[in-house]
mmCIF file of N, CA, C and O in Angstrom:
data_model
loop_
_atom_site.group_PDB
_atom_site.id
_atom_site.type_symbol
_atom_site.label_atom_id
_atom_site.label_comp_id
_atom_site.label_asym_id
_atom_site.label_seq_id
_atom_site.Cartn_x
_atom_site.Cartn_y
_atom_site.Cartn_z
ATOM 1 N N UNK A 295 0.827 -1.204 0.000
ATOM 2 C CA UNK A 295 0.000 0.000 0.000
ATOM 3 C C UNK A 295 0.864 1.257 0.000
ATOM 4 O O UNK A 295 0.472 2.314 -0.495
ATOM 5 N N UNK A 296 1.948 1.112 0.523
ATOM 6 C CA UNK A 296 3.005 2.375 0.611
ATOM 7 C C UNK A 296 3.514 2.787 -0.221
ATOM 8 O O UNK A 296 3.932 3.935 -0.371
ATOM 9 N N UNK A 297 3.586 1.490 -1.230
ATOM 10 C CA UNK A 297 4.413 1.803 -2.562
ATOM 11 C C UNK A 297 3.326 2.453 -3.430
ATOM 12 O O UNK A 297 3.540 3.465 -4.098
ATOM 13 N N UNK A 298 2.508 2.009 -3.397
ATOM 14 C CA UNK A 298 1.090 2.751 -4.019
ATOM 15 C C UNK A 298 0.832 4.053 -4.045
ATOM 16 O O UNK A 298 0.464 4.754 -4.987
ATOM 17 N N UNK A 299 1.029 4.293 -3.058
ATOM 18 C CA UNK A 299 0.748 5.570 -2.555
ATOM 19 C C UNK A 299 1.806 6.558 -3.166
ATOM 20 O O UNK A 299 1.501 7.572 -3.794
ATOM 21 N N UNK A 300 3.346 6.055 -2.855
ATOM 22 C CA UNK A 300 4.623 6.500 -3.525
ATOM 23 C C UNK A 300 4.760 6.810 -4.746
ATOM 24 O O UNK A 300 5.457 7.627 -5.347
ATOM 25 N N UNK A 301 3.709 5.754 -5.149
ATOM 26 C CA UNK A 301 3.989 6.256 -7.244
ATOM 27 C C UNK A 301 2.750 7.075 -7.144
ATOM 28 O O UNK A 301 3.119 8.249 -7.156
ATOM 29 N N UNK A 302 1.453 7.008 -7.051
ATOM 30 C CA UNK A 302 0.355 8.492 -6.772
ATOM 31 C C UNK A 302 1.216 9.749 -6.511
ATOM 32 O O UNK A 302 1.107 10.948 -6.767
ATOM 33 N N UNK A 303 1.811 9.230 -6.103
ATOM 34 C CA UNK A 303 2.288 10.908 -5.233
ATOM 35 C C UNK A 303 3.331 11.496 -6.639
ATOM 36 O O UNK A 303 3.364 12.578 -7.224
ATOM 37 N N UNK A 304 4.139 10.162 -6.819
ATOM 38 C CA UNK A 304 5.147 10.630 -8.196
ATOM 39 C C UNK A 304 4.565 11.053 -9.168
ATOM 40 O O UNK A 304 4.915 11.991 -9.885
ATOM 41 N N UNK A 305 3.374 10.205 -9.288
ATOM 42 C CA UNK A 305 2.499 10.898 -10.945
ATOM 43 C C UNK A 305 1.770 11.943 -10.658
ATOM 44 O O UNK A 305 1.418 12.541 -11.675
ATOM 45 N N UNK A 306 1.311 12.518 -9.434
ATOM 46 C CA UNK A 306 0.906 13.457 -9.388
ATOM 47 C C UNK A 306 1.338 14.705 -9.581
ATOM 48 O O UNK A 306 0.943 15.792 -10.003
ATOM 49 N N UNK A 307 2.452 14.092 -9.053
ATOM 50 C CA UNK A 307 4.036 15.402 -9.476
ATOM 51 C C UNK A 307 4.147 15.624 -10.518
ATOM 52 O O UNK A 307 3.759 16.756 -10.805
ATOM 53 N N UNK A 308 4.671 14.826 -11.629
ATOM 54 C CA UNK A 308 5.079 14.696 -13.149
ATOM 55 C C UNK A 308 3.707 15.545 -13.316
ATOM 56 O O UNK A 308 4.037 16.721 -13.475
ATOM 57 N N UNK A 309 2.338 15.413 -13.340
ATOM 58 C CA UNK A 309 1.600 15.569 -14.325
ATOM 59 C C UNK A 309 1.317 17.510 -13.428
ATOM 60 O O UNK A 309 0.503 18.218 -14.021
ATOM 61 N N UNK A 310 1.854 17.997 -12.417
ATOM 62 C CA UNK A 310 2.192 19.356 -12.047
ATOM 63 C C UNK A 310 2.727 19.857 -12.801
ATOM 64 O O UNK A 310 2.358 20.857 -13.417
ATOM 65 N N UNK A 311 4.110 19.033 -12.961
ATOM 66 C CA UNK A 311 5.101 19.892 -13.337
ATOM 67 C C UNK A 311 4.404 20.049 -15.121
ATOM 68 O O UNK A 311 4.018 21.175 -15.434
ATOM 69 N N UNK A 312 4.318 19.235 -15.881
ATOM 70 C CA UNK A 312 3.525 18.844 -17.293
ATOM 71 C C UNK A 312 2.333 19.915 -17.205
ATOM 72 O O UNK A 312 2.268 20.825 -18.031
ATOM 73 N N UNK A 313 1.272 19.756 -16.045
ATOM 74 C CA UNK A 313 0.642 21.113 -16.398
ATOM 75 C C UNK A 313 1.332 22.866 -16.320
ATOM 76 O O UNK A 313 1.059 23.927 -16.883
ATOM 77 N N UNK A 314 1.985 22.572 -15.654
ATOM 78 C CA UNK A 314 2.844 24.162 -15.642
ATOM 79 C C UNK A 314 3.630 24.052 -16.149
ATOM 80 O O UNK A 314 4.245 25.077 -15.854
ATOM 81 N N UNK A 315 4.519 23.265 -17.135
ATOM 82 C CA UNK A 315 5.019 23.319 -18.680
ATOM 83 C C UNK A 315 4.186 24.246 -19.695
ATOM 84 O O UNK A 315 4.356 25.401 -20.087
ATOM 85 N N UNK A 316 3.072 23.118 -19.997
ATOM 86 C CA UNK A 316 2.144 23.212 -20.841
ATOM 87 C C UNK A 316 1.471 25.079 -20.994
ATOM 88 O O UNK A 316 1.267 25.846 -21.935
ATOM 89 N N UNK A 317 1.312 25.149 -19.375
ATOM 90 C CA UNK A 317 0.698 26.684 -19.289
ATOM 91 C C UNK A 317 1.793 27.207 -19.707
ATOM 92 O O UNK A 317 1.427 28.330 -20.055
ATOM 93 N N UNK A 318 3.061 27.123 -19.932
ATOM 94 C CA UNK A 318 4.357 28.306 -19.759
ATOM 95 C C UNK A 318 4.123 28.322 -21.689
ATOM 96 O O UNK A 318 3.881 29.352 -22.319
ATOM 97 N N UNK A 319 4.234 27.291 -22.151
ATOM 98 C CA UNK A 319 4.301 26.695 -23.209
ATOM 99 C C UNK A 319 3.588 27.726 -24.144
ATOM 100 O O UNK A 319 4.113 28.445 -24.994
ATOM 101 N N UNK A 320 2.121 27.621 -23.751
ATOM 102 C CA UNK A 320 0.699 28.084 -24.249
ATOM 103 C C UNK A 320 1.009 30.160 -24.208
ATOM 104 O O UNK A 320 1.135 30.884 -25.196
ATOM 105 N N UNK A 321 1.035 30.470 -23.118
ATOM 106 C CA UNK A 321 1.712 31.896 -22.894
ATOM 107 C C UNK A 321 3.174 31.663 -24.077
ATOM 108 O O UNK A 321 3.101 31.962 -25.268
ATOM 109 N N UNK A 322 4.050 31.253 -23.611
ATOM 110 C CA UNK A 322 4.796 31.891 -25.051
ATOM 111 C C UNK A 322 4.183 31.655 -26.239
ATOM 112 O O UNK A 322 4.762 32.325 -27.094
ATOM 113 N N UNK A 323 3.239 30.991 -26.734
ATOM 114 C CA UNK A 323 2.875 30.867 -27.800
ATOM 115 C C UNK A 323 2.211 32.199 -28.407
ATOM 116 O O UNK A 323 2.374 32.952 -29.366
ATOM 117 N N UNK A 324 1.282 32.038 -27.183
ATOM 118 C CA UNK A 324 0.771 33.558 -27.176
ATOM 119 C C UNK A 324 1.426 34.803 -27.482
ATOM 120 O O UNK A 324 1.259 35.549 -28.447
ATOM 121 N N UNK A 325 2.017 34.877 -26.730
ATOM 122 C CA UNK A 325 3.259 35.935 -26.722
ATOM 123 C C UNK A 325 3.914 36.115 -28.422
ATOM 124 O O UNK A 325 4.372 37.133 -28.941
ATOM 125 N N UNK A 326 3.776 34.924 -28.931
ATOM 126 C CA UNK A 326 4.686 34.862 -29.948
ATOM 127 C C UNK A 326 3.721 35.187 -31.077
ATOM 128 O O UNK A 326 3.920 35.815 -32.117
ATOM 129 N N UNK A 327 2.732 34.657 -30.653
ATOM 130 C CA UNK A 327 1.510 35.135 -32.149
ATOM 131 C C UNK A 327 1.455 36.534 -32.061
ATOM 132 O O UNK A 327 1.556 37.206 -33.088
ATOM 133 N N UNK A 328 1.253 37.246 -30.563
ATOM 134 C CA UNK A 328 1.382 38.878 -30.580
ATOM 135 C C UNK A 328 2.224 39.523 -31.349
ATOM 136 O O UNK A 328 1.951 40.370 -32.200
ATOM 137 N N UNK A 329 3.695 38.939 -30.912
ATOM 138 C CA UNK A 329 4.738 39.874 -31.726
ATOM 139 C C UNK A 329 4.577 39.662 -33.139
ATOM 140 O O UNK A 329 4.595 40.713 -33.780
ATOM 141 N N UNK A 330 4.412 38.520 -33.872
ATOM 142 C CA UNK A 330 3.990 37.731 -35.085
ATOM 143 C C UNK A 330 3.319 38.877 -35.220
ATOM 144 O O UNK A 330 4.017 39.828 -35.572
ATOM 145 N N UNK A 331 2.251 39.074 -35.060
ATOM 146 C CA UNK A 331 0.795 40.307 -35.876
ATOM 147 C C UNK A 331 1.371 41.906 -36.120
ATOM 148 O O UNK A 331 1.267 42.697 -37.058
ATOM 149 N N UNK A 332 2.158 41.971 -34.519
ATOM 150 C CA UNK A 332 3.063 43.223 -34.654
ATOM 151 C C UNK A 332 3.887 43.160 -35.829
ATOM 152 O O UNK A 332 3.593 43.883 -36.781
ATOM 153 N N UNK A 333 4.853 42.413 -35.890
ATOM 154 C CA UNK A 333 5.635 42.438 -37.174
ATOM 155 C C UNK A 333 5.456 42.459 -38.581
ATOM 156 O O UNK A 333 6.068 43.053 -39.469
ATOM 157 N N UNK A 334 4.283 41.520 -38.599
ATOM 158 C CA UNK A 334 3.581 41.768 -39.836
ATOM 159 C C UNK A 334 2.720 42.956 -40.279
ATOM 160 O O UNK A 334 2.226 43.099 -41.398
ATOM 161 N N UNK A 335 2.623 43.718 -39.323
ATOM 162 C CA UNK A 335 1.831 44.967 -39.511
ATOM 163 C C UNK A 335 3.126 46.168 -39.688
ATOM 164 O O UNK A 335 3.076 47.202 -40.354
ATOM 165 N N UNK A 336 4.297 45.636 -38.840
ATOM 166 C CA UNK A 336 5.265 46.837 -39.549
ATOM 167 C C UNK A 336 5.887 46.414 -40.954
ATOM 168 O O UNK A 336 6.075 47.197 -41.885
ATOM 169 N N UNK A 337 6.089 45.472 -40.958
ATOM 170 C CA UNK A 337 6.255 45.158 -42.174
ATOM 171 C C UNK A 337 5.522 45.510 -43.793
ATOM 172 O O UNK A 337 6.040 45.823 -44.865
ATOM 173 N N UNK A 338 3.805 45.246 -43.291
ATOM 174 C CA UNK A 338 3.180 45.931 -44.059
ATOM 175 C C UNK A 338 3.248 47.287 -44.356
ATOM 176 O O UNK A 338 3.274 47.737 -45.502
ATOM 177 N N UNK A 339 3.284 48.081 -43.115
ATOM 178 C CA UNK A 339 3.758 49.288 -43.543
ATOM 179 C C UNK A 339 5.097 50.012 -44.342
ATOM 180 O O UNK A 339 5.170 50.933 -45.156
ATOM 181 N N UNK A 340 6.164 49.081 -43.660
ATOM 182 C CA UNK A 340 7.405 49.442 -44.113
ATOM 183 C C UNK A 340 7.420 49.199 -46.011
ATOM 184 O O UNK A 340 8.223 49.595 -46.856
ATOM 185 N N UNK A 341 6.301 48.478 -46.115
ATOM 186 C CA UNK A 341 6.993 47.575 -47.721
ATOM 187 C C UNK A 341 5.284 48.535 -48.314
ATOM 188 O O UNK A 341 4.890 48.277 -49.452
ATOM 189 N N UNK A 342 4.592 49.389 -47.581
ATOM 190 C CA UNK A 342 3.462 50.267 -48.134
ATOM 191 C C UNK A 342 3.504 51.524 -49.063
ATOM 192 O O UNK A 342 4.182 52.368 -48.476
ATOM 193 N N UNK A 343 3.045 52.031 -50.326
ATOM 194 C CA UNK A 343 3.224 52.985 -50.684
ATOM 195 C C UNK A 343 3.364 54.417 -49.821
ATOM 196 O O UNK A 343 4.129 55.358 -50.033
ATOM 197 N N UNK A 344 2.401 54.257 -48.820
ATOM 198 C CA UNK A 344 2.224 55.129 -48.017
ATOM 199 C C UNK A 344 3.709 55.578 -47.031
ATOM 200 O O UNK A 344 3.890 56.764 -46.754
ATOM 201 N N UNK A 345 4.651 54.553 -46.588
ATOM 202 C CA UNK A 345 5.758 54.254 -46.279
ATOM 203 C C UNK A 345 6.878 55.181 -47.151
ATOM 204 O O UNK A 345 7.701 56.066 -46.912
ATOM 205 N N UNK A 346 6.384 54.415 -48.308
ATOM 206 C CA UNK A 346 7.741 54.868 -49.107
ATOM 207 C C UNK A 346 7.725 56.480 -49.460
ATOM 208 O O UNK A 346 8.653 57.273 -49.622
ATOM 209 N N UNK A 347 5.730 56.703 -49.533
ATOM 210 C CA UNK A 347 6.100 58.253 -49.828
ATOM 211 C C UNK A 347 6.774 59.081 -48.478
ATOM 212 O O UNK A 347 7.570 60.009 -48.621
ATOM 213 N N UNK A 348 6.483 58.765 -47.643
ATOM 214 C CA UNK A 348 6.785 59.536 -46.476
ATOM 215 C C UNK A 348 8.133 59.704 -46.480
ATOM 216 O O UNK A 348 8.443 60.565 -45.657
ATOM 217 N N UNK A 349 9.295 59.138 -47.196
ATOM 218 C CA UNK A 349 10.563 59.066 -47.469
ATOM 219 C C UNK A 349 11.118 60.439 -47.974
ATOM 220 O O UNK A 349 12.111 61.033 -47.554
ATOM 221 N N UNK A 350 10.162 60.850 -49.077
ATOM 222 C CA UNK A 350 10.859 61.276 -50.111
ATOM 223 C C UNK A 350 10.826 62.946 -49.366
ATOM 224 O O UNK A 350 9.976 63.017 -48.478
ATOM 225 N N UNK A 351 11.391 63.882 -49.537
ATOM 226 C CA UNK A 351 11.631 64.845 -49.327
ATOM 227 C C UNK A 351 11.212 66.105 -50.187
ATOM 228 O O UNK A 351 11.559 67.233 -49.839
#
């Protein structure tokens, strides 16, 4: 029964640590689609007519 209890306790652990992976995981993802939309929106601008006129002098 002790040993029983010993591996419960171990898998309960593993599947902690696996859920607060997973959450860290999910947030950078997040994080990463944000900057992703940011970039693509300067980008759009940078490569925009509107962009290039603002250049000219």
């Amino acid at each position: 029964m002790v040993e029983k209890t010993t591996d419960n306790s171990i898998l309960l652990e593993v599947i902690k640590q696996q859920t607060e992976t997973i959450t860290a995981l999910k947030s950078t993802i997040e994080q990463m689609n944000t900057d992703s939309k940011l970039l693509r929106e300067q980008l759009d601008f940078l490569t925009s007519g509107s962009c290039q006129d603002s250049w000219q002098f």
